[in-house]
Coordinates of N, CA and C and ligand atoms in Angstrom, one line a residue:
M22 N 0.8 -1.3 0.1 CA -0.2 0.2 -0.1 C 1.1 1.2 -0.4
T23 N 1.2 1.9 -1.0 CA 1.7 2.9 -1.4 C 0.9 3.9 -1.6
Y24 N 0.9 5.4 -1.5 CA 0.6 6.8 -2.2 C 1.2 8.0 -2.2
Q25 N 0.7 8.7 -3.2 CA 1.3 10.2 -3.0 C 0.1 11.1 -2.8
V26 N 0.9 12.1 -2.0 CA -0.2 13.5 -1.2 C -0.2 14.7 -1.8
I27 N -1.0 15.4 -2.4 CA -0.8 16.6 -2.5 C -1.0 17.4 -1.4
L28 N 0.1 18.1 -1.1 CA -0.5 19.4 -0.1 C -0.7 20.8 -0.5
P29 N -1.9 21.0 -0.2 CA -2.0 22.7 -0.5 C -1.5 23.4 0.5
A30 N -0.8 24.5 0.0 CA -0.2 25.3 1.1 C 0.0 26.5 0.7
A31 N -1.0 27.1 -0.2 CA -0.6 28.3 -0.9 C -1.9 29.6 -0.2
G32 N -2.4 29.1 0.5 CA -2.9 30.2 1.1 C -2.6 31.5 1.7
Q33 N -3.3 32.3 2.1 CA -2.8 33.4 2.6 C -3.2 33.5 4.0
G34 N -3.7 32.8 4.5 CA -3.6 32.7 6.2 C -4.2 33.8 6.8
K35 N -5.6 34.3 5.9 CA -6.2 36.0 6.2 C -6.7 35.8 7.4
R36 N -7.3 34.5 7.7 CA -8.4 34.3 9.1 C -7.2 34.3 10.1
M37 N -6.1 33.9 10.3 CA -5.0 33.6 11.1 C -4.6 35.1 11.4
G38 N -4.3 36.0 10.6 CA -4.4 37.6 10.7 C -2.8 37.3 11.1
A39 N -1.9 36.9 10.9 CA -0.4 36.7 11.3 C 0.5 37.9 10.4
G40 N -0.3 38.1 9.1 CA 0.5 39.0 8.4 C 1.6 38.3 7.1
R41 N 1.2 37.0 7.6 CA 1.8 36.0 6.4 C 1.5 34.6 6.6
N42 N 1.9 33.8 5.4 CA 1.5 31.9 5.6 C 1.2 31.9 6.9
K43 N 0.5 31.4 7.4 CA 0.2 30.9 8.4 C 1.1 29.6 8.7
L44 N 1.4 29.0 7.6 CA 2.3 27.9 7.6 C 3.5 28.1 8.0
L45 N 4.1 29.1 8.2 CA 5.5 29.6 8.4 C 5.1 29.8 10.3
L46 N 4.3 30.0 10.9 CA 4.2 30.2 12.2 C 5.0 29.0 12.8
E47 N 5.5 29.0 13.8 CA 6.3 28.0 14.6 C 5.4 27.3 15.7
L48 N 5.5 26.0 15.9 CA 4.8 25.2 17.0 C 6.1 24.5 17.5
N49 N 6.0 25.3 19.2 CA 7.6 24.1 19.4 C 8.8 24.6 18.8
G50 N 8.8 25.5 17.8 CA 10.2 26.1 17.3 C 10.3 25.6 15.7
I51 N 8.9 24.8 15.1 CA 9.6 24.3 14.2 C 7.9 24.9 13.4
P52 N 8.2 25.2 12.0 CA 7.2 25.6 11.6 C 6.1 24.7 10.9
V53 N 4.8 25.2 11.1 CA 3.4 24.5 11.2 C 4.0 23.5 9.4
L54 N 4.1 24.0 8.6 CA 4.3 23.1 7.0 C 5.1 22.2 7.5
I55 N 6.5 22.3 8.5 CA 7.4 21.4 8.7 C 6.8 20.1 9.2
H56 N 5.8 20.4 10.4 CA 5.5 19.5 10.7 C 4.2 18.7 10.3
T57 N 3.7 19.4 9.4 CA 2.7 18.7 8.5 C 3.8 17.4 7.3
L58 N 4.8 18.2 7.1 CA 5.7 17.3 5.9 C 6.2 16.5 6.7
K59 N 6.6 16.3 8.0 CA 7.6 15.3 8.2 C 6.3 14.0 8.6
V60 N 5.4 14.2 9.0 CA 4.6 13.1 9.2 C 4.4 12.3 7.9
F61 N 4.4 12.9 6.7 CA 4.6 12.1 5.5 C 6.2 11.3 4.9
E62 N 6.9 12.7 5.6 CA 8.5 12.3 5.1 C 8.8 11.1 5.7
E63 N 8.2 10.8 7.0 CA 8.6 9.4 7.9 C 7.7 8.6 7.7
D64 N 6.5 9.0 6.8 CA 5.5 7.7 6.6 C 6.3 6.6 5.3
E65 N 6.6 5.3 5.9 CA 7.0 4.7 4.4 C 6.1 4.4 3.3
A66 N 4.6 4.3 3.3 CA 3.7 4.3 2.7 C 3.8 5.4 1.5
C67 N 4.4 6.5 1.9 CA 4.4 7.8 1.1 C 5.3 7.7 -0.1
S68 N 4.9 7.8 -0.9 CA 6.0 7.8 -2.4 C 6.4 8.9 -2.5
G69 N 5.8 10.0 -2.4 CA 6.1 11.3 -3.0 C 5.0 12.4 -2.5
I70 N 5.7 13.9 -2.5 CA 4.6 14.5 -1.8 C 4.6 16.0 -3.2
I71 N 3.3 16.2 -3.3 CA 3.1 17.3 -4.6 C 2.7 18.5 -3.7
L72 N 3.4 19.8 -3.7 CA 3.4 20.8 -3.0 C 2.6 22.0 -3.9
A73 N 1.6 22.6 -3.1 CA 1.3 23.6 -4.0 C 1.9 24.8 -3.0
I74 N 2.6 25.8 -3.6 CA 3.1 27.1 -3.0 C 2.6 27.9 -3.9
H75 N 2.2 29.4 -3.1 CA 2.5 30.6 -3.5 C 3.6 31.0 -4.0
P76 N 4.0 32.0 -4.8 CA 5.3 32.3 -5.4 C 6.0 33.0 -4.5
Q77 N 5.2 34.0 -3.9 CA 6.2 34.6 -3.1 C 6.7 33.8 -1.7
D78 N 6.3 32.6 -1.8 CA 6.5 31.7 -0.1 C 7.7 30.9 -1.0
E79 N 8.2 30.9 -2.1 CA 8.8 29.5 -2.7 C 10.2 29.4 -2.1
S80 N 10.8 30.9 -2.3 CA 11.9 30.3 -1.7 C 12.4 30.4 -0.3
E81 N 11.2 30.8 0.6 CA 11.9 30.6 2.1 C 10.7 29.0 2.3
F82 N 9.9 28.4 1.5 CA 9.3 27.2 1.7 C 10.6 25.9 1.2
K83 N 11.3 26.3 0.2 CA 12.7 25.3 -0.3 C 13.7 25.9 0.5
A84 N 13.9 26.6 1.5 CA 14.8 26.9 2.3 C 14.7 25.7 3.7
L85 N 13.3 25.8 4.2 CA 13.0 25.4 5.0 C 13.0 23.6 4.9
L86 N 12.5 23.4 3.7 CA 12.8 21.8 3.4 C 14.1 21.4 3.2
K87 N 15.0 22.2 3.1 CA 16.2 22.1 2.9 C 17.0 22.0 4.2
K88 N 16.8 22.8 5.2 CA 17.1 22.9 6.7 C 16.5 21.9 7.4
Y89 N 15.6 21.3 7.3 CA 14.3 20.1 8.3 C 14.5 18.8 7.4
H90 N 15.9 18.5 5.9 CA 16.1 17.5 5.7 C 14.8 16.5 5.2
V91 N 14.0 17.6 4.4 CA 12.4 16.9 3.7 C 13.1 16.7 2.2
T92 N 12.6 15.3 1.9 CA 13.5 15.2 0.7 C 12.4 14.0 0.0
K93 N 11.0 14.2 0.0 CA 10.1 13.6 -0.6 C 9.4 14.4 -1.5
V94 N 9.5 15.5 -1.3 CA 8.8 16.5 -2.4 C 9.1 16.5 -3.6
I95 N 8.0 15.7 -4.5 CA 8.7 15.5 -5.8 C 8.5 16.6 -6.6
N96 N 7.6 17.7 -6.5 CA 7.0 18.5 -7.6 C 6.5 19.7 -6.4
F97 N 6.5 20.8 -7.2 CA 6.3 22.5 -6.7 C 5.5 22.5 -7.5
V98 N 4.0 23.1 -7.5 CA 3.3 23.7 -8.5 C 2.5 25.2 -7.7
P99 N 2.5 25.9 -8.3 CA 1.8 27.4 -8.2 C 0.6 26.9 -8.0
G100 N 0.1 27.6 -6.7 CA -1.0 27.6 -6.2 C -2.1 28.5 -7.1
G101 N -3.3 27.9 -7.1 CA -4.6 29.0 -7.4 C -4.9 29.7 -6.7
E102 N -6.3 30.6 -7.6 CA -6.9 31.6 -6.6 C -7.7 30.9 -5.3
E103 N -8.1 29.6 -5.4 CA -8.8 28.9 -4.5 C -7.9 27.7 -4.2
R104 N -8.2 27.0 -3.1 CA -7.3 26.1 -2.4 C -7.8 24.9 -4.2
Q105 N -8.9 24.9 -4.2 CA -9.3 23.8 -5.5 C -8.4 23.9 -6.8
H106 N -8.5 25.2 -7.3 CA -7.7 25.5 -8.1 C -6.2 24.9 -7.7
S107 N -5.4 25.1 -6.7 CA -4.4 24.8 -6.3 C -3.9 23.0 -6.2
I108 N -5.1 22.1 -5.7 CA -5.1 21.0 -5.8 C -5.1 20.5 -7.3
Y109 N -5.7 21.3 -8.0 CA -6.2 20.6 -9.5 C -4.5 20.8 -10.6
N110 N -4.1 21.9 -10.2 CA -2.4 22.1 -10.5 C -2.0 21.4 -10.4
A111 N -1.7 20.4 -9.0 CA -0.8 19.3 -8.4 C -1.3 18.4 -9.2
L112 N -2.9 18.2 -9.1 CA -3.2 16.8 -9.7 C -2.8 16.8 -11.4
K113 N -2.4 17.7 -11.7 CA -2.6 18.0 -13.4 C -0.9 17.2 -13.2
T114 N -0.1 17.0 -12.4 CA 1.4 16.9 -12.7 C 1.5 15.2 -12.1
V115 N -0.1 14.8 -11.7 CA 0.3 13.5 -11.7 C 0.1 12.6 -12.8
N116 N 0.7 11.6 -12.7 CA 0.8 10.8 -14.3 C 0.8 9.2 -13.8
T117 N 0.7 8.6 -12.5 CA 0.1 7.2 -12.3 C -1.3 6.9 -11.8
N118 N -1.4 6.1 -11.4 CA -2.7 5.6 -11.5 C -3.2 4.9 -10.2
G119 N -2.4 4.9 -9.0 CA -2.8 4.5 -7.9 C -3.5 5.6 -6.8
I120 N -2.9 5.2 -5.6 CA -3.9 6.2 -5.0 C -3.4 7.5 -4.4
I121 N -4.1 8.7 -4.4 CA -3.7 10.1 -4.1 C -4.3 10.8 -2.8
L122 N -3.6 11.0 -1.8 CA -4.3 12.1 -1.0 C -4.0 13.0 -1.2
V123 N -5.1 14.2 -0.5 CA -5.4 15.6 -0.5 C -5.5 15.8 1.3
H124 N -3.7 16.6 1.6 CA -4.2 17.1 2.7 C -3.6 18.5 3.4
D125 N -4.6 19.0 3.4 CA -4.1 20.5 4.1 C -3.0 20.5 4.7
A126 N -2.2 21.6 4.4 CA -0.8 21.7 4.9 C -0.9 22.3 6.1
A127 N -1.9 22.5 6.6 CA -2.5 23.4 7.7 C -3.3 22.6 8.9
R128 N -2.7 21.1 8.5 CA -3.4 20.0 9.8 C -2.1 19.4 10.0
P129 N -1.5 19.7 11.1 CA 0.2 19.1 11.5 C -0.3 18.2 12.4
F130 N -1.6 17.9 12.6 CA -1.6 16.4 13.7 C -2.0 15.1 13.3
I131 N -2.3 15.1 11.6 CA -2.9 14.0 11.5 C -1.8 12.7 11.5
Q132 N -2.3 11.5 11.8 CA -1.5 10.5 12.5 C -1.2 9.3 11.4
K133 N -0.2 8.7 11.4 CA -0.3 7.9 10.6 C -0.9 6.5 10.6
R134 N -1.5 6.4 11.7 CA -3.0 5.0 11.6 C -3.6 5.4 11.0
H135 N -4.1 6.9 11.1 CA -5.1 7.1 10.5 C -4.9 7.1 8.9
I136 N -3.9 7.7 8.2 CA -3.7 7.4 6.7 C -3.6 6.4 6.2
H137 N -2.9 5.3 7.0 CA -2.8 4.1 6.5 C -4.3 3.3 6.4
R138 N -5.8 3.8 7.5 CA -6.8 3.0 7.7 C -7.4 3.7 6.0
L139 N -7.4 5.2 6.2 CA -7.7 6.2 5.0 C -7.5 5.2 3.5
T140 N -6.2 5.5 3.5 CA -5.7 4.8 2.4 C -6.0 3.4 1.7
E141 N -6.2 2.6 3.1 CA -6.5 1.0 2.8 C -8.2 0.9 2.4
K142 N -8.7 2.4 3.0 CA -10.4 1.9 2.6 C -10.5 2.8 1.0
A143 N -10.0 3.5 0.8 CA -9.7 4.0 -0.6 C -9.2 3.4 -1.7
E144 N -8.3 2.6 -1.5 CA -7.9 1.5 -2.4 C -9.1 0.2 -2.6
A145 N -10.1 0.0 -1.7 CA -10.9 -1.1 -1.7 C -12.1 -0.4 -2.1
T146 N -12.5 1.1 -1.9 CA -13.7 1.7 -2.6 C -13.7 2.8 -3.7
G147 N -12.6 3.2 -3.8 CA -12.1 4.5 -5.0 C -12.3 5.9 -4.1
A148 N -12.7 5.8 -2.7 CA -13.0 7.2 -2.6 C -13.2 7.0 -0.8
A149 N -12.3 7.7 0.0 CA -12.6 7.5 1.5 C -11.9 8.8 1.7
I150 N -12.7 9.4 3.3 CA -12.7 10.7 3.9 C -12.3 10.5 5.3
I151 N -11.5 11.2 5.8 CA -11.7 10.9 7.6 C -12.5 12.5 8.3
G152 N -13.0 11.8 9.5 CA -14.0 12.9 9.7 C -14.3 12.7 11.1
V153 N -14.8 13.3 12.0 CA -15.2 12.9 13.7 C -16.7 13.1 13.4
P154 N -17.5 12.3 14.4 CA -18.9 12.5 15.0 C -19.2 13.7 15.1
A155 N -20.1 14.7 15.0 CA -20.4 15.8 15.6 C -20.6 15.8 16.9
K156 N -20.3 16.7 18.0 CA -20.4 17.0 19.0 C -21.5 17.7 20.0
D157 N -21.5 18.6 19.0 CA -22.7 19.6 19.5 C -23.8 19.9 19.0
T158 N -24.9 19.9 19.5 CA -26.5 20.2 18.7 C -26.1 20.9 18.0
M159 N -26.9 20.4 16.6 CA -27.0 21.8 15.6 C -28.1 21.7 15.1
K160 N -28.2 22.9 14.8 CA -29.6 23.6 14.2 C -29.6 24.4 12.9
Q161 N -30.2 24.2 12.2 CA -30.6 25.3 10.9 C -30.9 26.2 11.3
V162 N -30.1 27.2 10.8 CA -30.6 28.9 11.2 C -30.4 29.9 9.9
Q163 N -31.7 30.5 9.9 CA -31.8 31.6 9.0 C -32.3 32.9 9.2
D164 N -31.7 33.7 8.9 CA -32.1 35.3 9.4 C -32.1 35.0 10.9
G165 N -31.1 34.4 11.4 CA -31.0 34.6 13.0 C -32.4 34.0 13.9
V166 N -32.7 33.2 12.9 CA -34.0 32.5 14.1 C -33.6 31.0 13.5
V167 N -34.0 30.0 14.8 CA -33.9 28.5 14.5 C -35.0 27.7 13.3
M168 N -34.6 27.3 12.4 CA -35.7 26.5 11.5 C -35.9 25.3 12.2
A169 N -34.4 24.7 12.7 CA -34.9 23.1 12.8 C -33.7 22.2 13.6
T170 N -33.8 21.6 14.5 CA -32.7 20.9 15.0 C -32.3 19.6 14.1
V171 N -31.3 19.6 13.7 CA -30.8 18.7 12.7 C -30.4 17.2 13.8
E172 N -30.9 16.4 13.3 CA -30.5 15.0 13.7 C -29.2 14.8 13.8
R173 N -28.3 14.7 15.4 CA -26.8 14.7 15.2 C -26.0 13.9 14.8
S174 N -27.1 12.2 14.7 CA -26.3 11.2 14.7 C -26.0 10.9 13.4
S175 N -26.3 11.8 12.7 CA -26.0 11.6 11.2 C -25.0 12.6 10.5
L176 N -25.0 13.2 11.8 CA -23.7 14.5 11.0 C -22.3 14.6 11.6
W177 N -21.6 14.6 10.6 CA -19.9 14.5 10.6 C -19.2 15.7 10.1
A178 N -17.8 16.1 11.3 CA -17.5 16.9 10.7 C -16.2 16.5 9.9
V179 N -15.9 17.3 8.7 CA -15.5 16.5 7.8 C -13.7 16.9 7.8
Q180 N -12.4 16.2 7.9 CA -11.2 17.0 7.7 C -10.3 16.2 6.2
T181 N -9.0 16.2 6.7 CA -8.4 15.9 5.2 C -7.4 15.4 6.5
P182 N -6.7 13.9 5.8 CA -6.5 13.6 4.6 C -8.1 13.1 4.0
Q183 N -8.0 13.0 2.3 CA -9.1 12.6 1.5 C -8.4 12.0 0.8
A184 N -8.7 10.1 0.7 CA -8.1 9.7 -0.5 C -8.8 9.2 -1.4
F185 N -8.3 8.8 -2.4 CA -9.1 8.6 -4.0 C -8.2 8.1 -5.0
R186 N -8.6 6.9 -5.7 CA -8.1 6.3 -6.9 C -7.6 7.8 -8.0
I187 N -6.8 7.8 -8.4 CA -6.3 8.9 -9.0 C -7.3 8.8 -9.9
P188 N -7.7 8.1 -10.9 CA -8.5 8.3 -12.0 C -9.9 9.4 -12.0
L189 N -10.5 8.4 -11.0 CA -11.7 9.1 -10.3 C -11.5 10.7 -9.7
L190 N -10.2 10.9 -9.3 CA -10.2 12.4 -8.5 C -10.2 13.2 -9.9
R191 N -9.2 12.6 -10.8 CA -9.2 13.5 -12.1 C -10.4 13.9 -12.8
E192 N -11.3 12.7 -12.9 CA -12.5 12.6 -13.4 C -13.6 14.1 -12.8
A193 N -13.4 14.0 -11.3 CA -14.0 14.6 -10.6 C -13.4 16.0 -10.8
Y194 N -12.2 16.4 -10.9 CA -11.8 17.5 -10.9 C -12.2 18.2 -12.4
E195 N -12.1 17.6 -13.7 CA -12.2 17.7 -14.8 C -14.1 18.2 -15.0
K196 N -14.7 17.5 -14.2 CA -16.3 17.7 -14.2 C -16.3 19.1 -13.3
A197 N -16.0 19.4 -12.4 CA -16.2 20.4 -11.7 C -15.6 21.7 -12.5
E198 N -14.6 21.4 -13.2 CA -14.0 22.7 -13.9 C -15.3 23.0 -15.4
R199 N -15.4 21.8 -15.7 CA -16.5 21.7 -16.8 C -17.6 22.6 -16.2
D200 N -18.0 22.3 -15.3 CA -19.9 22.8 -14.4 C -19.3 24.3 -13.9
Q201 N -18.0 24.6 -14.1 CA -17.9 25.7 -12.7 C -18.1 25.6 -11.4
F202 N -17.7 24.5 -10.8 CA -18.5 23.9 -9.3 C -16.9 24.0 -8.6
L203 N -17.6 25.0 -7.5 CA -16.2 25.1 -6.8 C -16.8 24.7 -5.2
G204 N -16.4 23.4 -4.8 CA -15.9 22.8 -3.4 C -15.3 23.3 -2.4
T205 N -15.8 23.0 -1.3 CA -14.9 23.2 -0.2 C -14.2 22.3 0.8
D206 N -14.2 21.2 -0.2 CA -13.6 19.9 -0.2 C -13.5 18.8 -1.3
D207 N -12.6 17.9 -1.4 CA -12.2 17.2 -2.5 C -13.4 16.1 -2.6
S208 N -13.8 15.6 -1.7 CA -15.2 15.0 -1.8 C -16.2 15.3 -2.2
S209 N -16.8 16.7 -2.3 CA -17.8 16.6 -3.0 C -17.7 17.1 -4.2
L210 N -16.5 17.1 -4.9 CA -16.1 17.0 -6.2 C -16.3 15.4 -6.8
V211 N -16.3 14.5 -5.8 CA -16.3 13.2 -6.2 C -18.0 12.7 -6.2
E212 N -18.5 13.3 -5.0 CA -19.8 12.8 -4.6 C -20.7 13.6 -6.2
R213 N -20.2 14.6 -6.8 CA -21.1 14.9 -7.9 C -20.7 13.8 -9.1
L214 N -20.0 12.6 -8.7 CA -20.0 11.9 -9.9 C -21.1 10.7 -9.2
N215 N -21.8 10.8 -8.3 CA -22.4 10.0 -7.7 C -21.7 8.4 -7.0
H216 N -20.3 8.9 -7.3 CA -19.4 7.9 -6.6 C -19.6 7.7 -5.2
P217 N -20.1 6.7 -4.4 CA -19.9 6.6 -3.1 C -18.8 6.9 -2.5
V218 N -18.7 7.6 -1.3 CA -17.3 8.2 -0.6 C -17.7 7.3 0.8
A219 N -16.8 6.3 1.3 CA -16.6 6.2 2.5 C -16.2 7.0 3.4
I220 N -16.5 6.9 4.7 CA -16.2 7.8 6.0 C -15.3 6.9 7.2
V221 N -14.0 7.2 7.1 CA -13.0 6.6 8.3 C -13.2 7.8 9.4
E222 N -13.2 7.2 10.5 CA -13.5 7.7 12.0 C -12.0 8.2 12.2
G223 N -11.7 9.1 12.0 CA -10.3 9.9 13.0 C -10.4 10.1 14.2
D224 N -9.4 11.6 14.5 CA -9.7 11.8 16.0 C -10.1 13.6 16.1
Y225 N -10.3 14.1 16.9 CA -10.5 15.2 17.2 C -9.2 16.3 17.2
D226 N -8.4 15.8 17.7 CA -6.7 16.2 17.4 C -6.3 16.9 15.9
N227 N -7.3 16.2 15.2 CA -6.9 16.5 13.6 C -7.4 17.8 13.3
I228 N -7.0 19.3 13.8 CA -7.6 20.3 13.5 C -6.8 21.2 12.8
K229 N -7.4 21.7 12.1 CA -7.0 22.9 10.9 C -6.5 24.2 11.5
L230 N -5.7 24.5 11.5 CA -4.9 25.9 12.0 C -5.8 26.9 11.4
T231 N -7.0 27.4 12.0 CA -7.4 28.5 11.0 C -7.5 29.8 11.5
T232 N -7.8 30.0 13.0 CA -7.8 31.3 13.5 C -6.9 31.5 14.7
P233 N -6.6 32.6 15.5 CA -5.4 32.7 16.4 C -5.7 31.7 17.5
E234 N -6.8 31.3 18.3 CA -7.2 30.6 19.1 C -6.7 29.1 19.1
D235 N -6.6 28.8 17.8 CA -6.4 27.3 17.3 C -4.7 27.0 17.7
L236 N -3.9 28.2 17.4 CA -2.6 27.9 18.5 C -2.6 27.6 19.8
Y237 N -3.9 28.2 20.2 CA -3.3 27.6 21.7 C -4.0 26.1 22.0
F238 N -5.4 25.8 20.9 CA -5.4 24.0 20.7 C -4.1 23.3 20.4
A239 N -3.5 24.0 19.5 CA -2.2 23.1 19.2 C -1.3 23.0 20.0
E240 N -0.9 23.9 21.1 CA 0.1 23.8 21.9 C -0.4 22.7 22.8
A241 N -1.8 22.9 23.1 CA -2.3 21.9 24.1 C -1.9 20.2 23.8
I242 N -2.3 20.2 22.4 CA -2.3 19.0 21.4 C -0.6 18.8 21.6
I243 N 0.2 19.5 21.4 CA 1.6 18.9 21.2 C 2.3 18.5 22.6
K244 N 1.5 19.5 23.7 CA 1.9 18.8 25.0 C 1.1 17.4 25.3
K245 N 0.3 17.3 25.0 CA -0.6 15.8 25.5 C 0.3 14.6 24.7
R246 N 0.9 15.3 23.6 CA 1.5 14.3 22.6 C 3.0 14.0 23.8
E247 N 3.3 14.8 24.0 CA 4.5 14.8 24.6 C 4.6 14.1 25.6
G248 N 3.1 13.7 26.7 CA 3.1 13.1 27.6 C 3.0 14.1 29.1
E249 N 3.0 15.3 28.8 CA 3.0 16.3 29.9 C 1.8 16.1 30.6
F250 N 0.5 15.8 30.2 CA -0.5 15.7 30.9 C -1.5 14.5 30.5
C251 N -0.9 13.7 30.2 CA -1.6 12.2 29.5 C -2.1 11.5 31.4
Ligands
CTP305 N1 -4.7 26.6 0.0 C1 -4.1 26.8 -1.4 N2 -4.3 27.6 -2.3 C2 -5.3 28.4 -2.1 C3 -5.9 28.7 -0.8 C4 -5.9 27.8 0.5 O1 -3.1 25.8 -1.4 N3 -5.6 29.2 -2.7 C5 -4.3 25.8 1.3 C6 -4.0 26.7 2.5 O2 -2.5 26.9 2.3 C7 -4.1 25.8 3.5 C8 -5.4 24.6 3.2 O3 -5.2 25.2 1.5 O4 -3.3 24.5 3.4 C9 -6.4 24.9 3.9 O5 -7.0 26.3 3.6 P1 -7.1 27.6 4.3 O6 -7.4 26.9 6.0 O7 -8.1 27.8 4.0 O8 -6.2 28.5 4.6 P2 -5.9 30.0 4.2 O9 -6.5 29.7 2.9 O10 -4.1 30.0 3.8 O11 -6.7 30.6 5.3 P3 -7.4 31.8 4.9 O12 -8.7 31.5 4.3 O13 -7.8 32.3 6.6 O14 -7.0 32.7 4.3
MG306 MG1 -8.9 29.5 2.4

């Protein structure tokens, strides 16, 4: 079981408000980008990483890869206007037919065992995503008024990685482009082909660093992993 992974890293980090790409922020003295890359660098099942980057970050990112001995990046592609465009630019450079993962560079806490379960599921079914059951009670709201309480047991918060057979993801991206469809994740593009997407239960630590308070959660997750208050 091997896979390649596309890491979209070409965002602006506007909601983080750090004035630069949030992937350059440090956790435990190491940039977020490197935390994420190291997971795949150290996973024997990962055969290559394709990194979508903003041209303004190129020299800094490449210097970091060198400094932290990241060797598995086989391709750099320019990011696009939206995350989906960045991923499509990366997907166009893939010319094999195995399994491809798409993983947000801003999710540094993904664990190898979940990657492997996900990859196996995608090999068996074509498409698999990782997520966690919703914990909060969910309401449907319109114009500041609750319209309904949504049955929680059927709701999952979805994360990345998302894993696909490469020809299937290619077809999904081609259709999305033809239809000018912009989704918020890769699964939504595959769902439009009416292909079933399996879900694998991950964990709540696999957060995406989006707003400043996520950095506090990140520090706590790191401490937990170091066994400081296990
Ligand atoms: N991303 C990308 N290309 C874009 C937009 C986002 O490659 N045009 C990447 C980001 O670098 C990030 C991932 O997609 O790793 C998830 O996006 P998000 O969390 O929204 O990051 P940003 O777009 O950087 O943040 P914001 O939306 O707050 O500006
Ligand atoms: Mg964004």
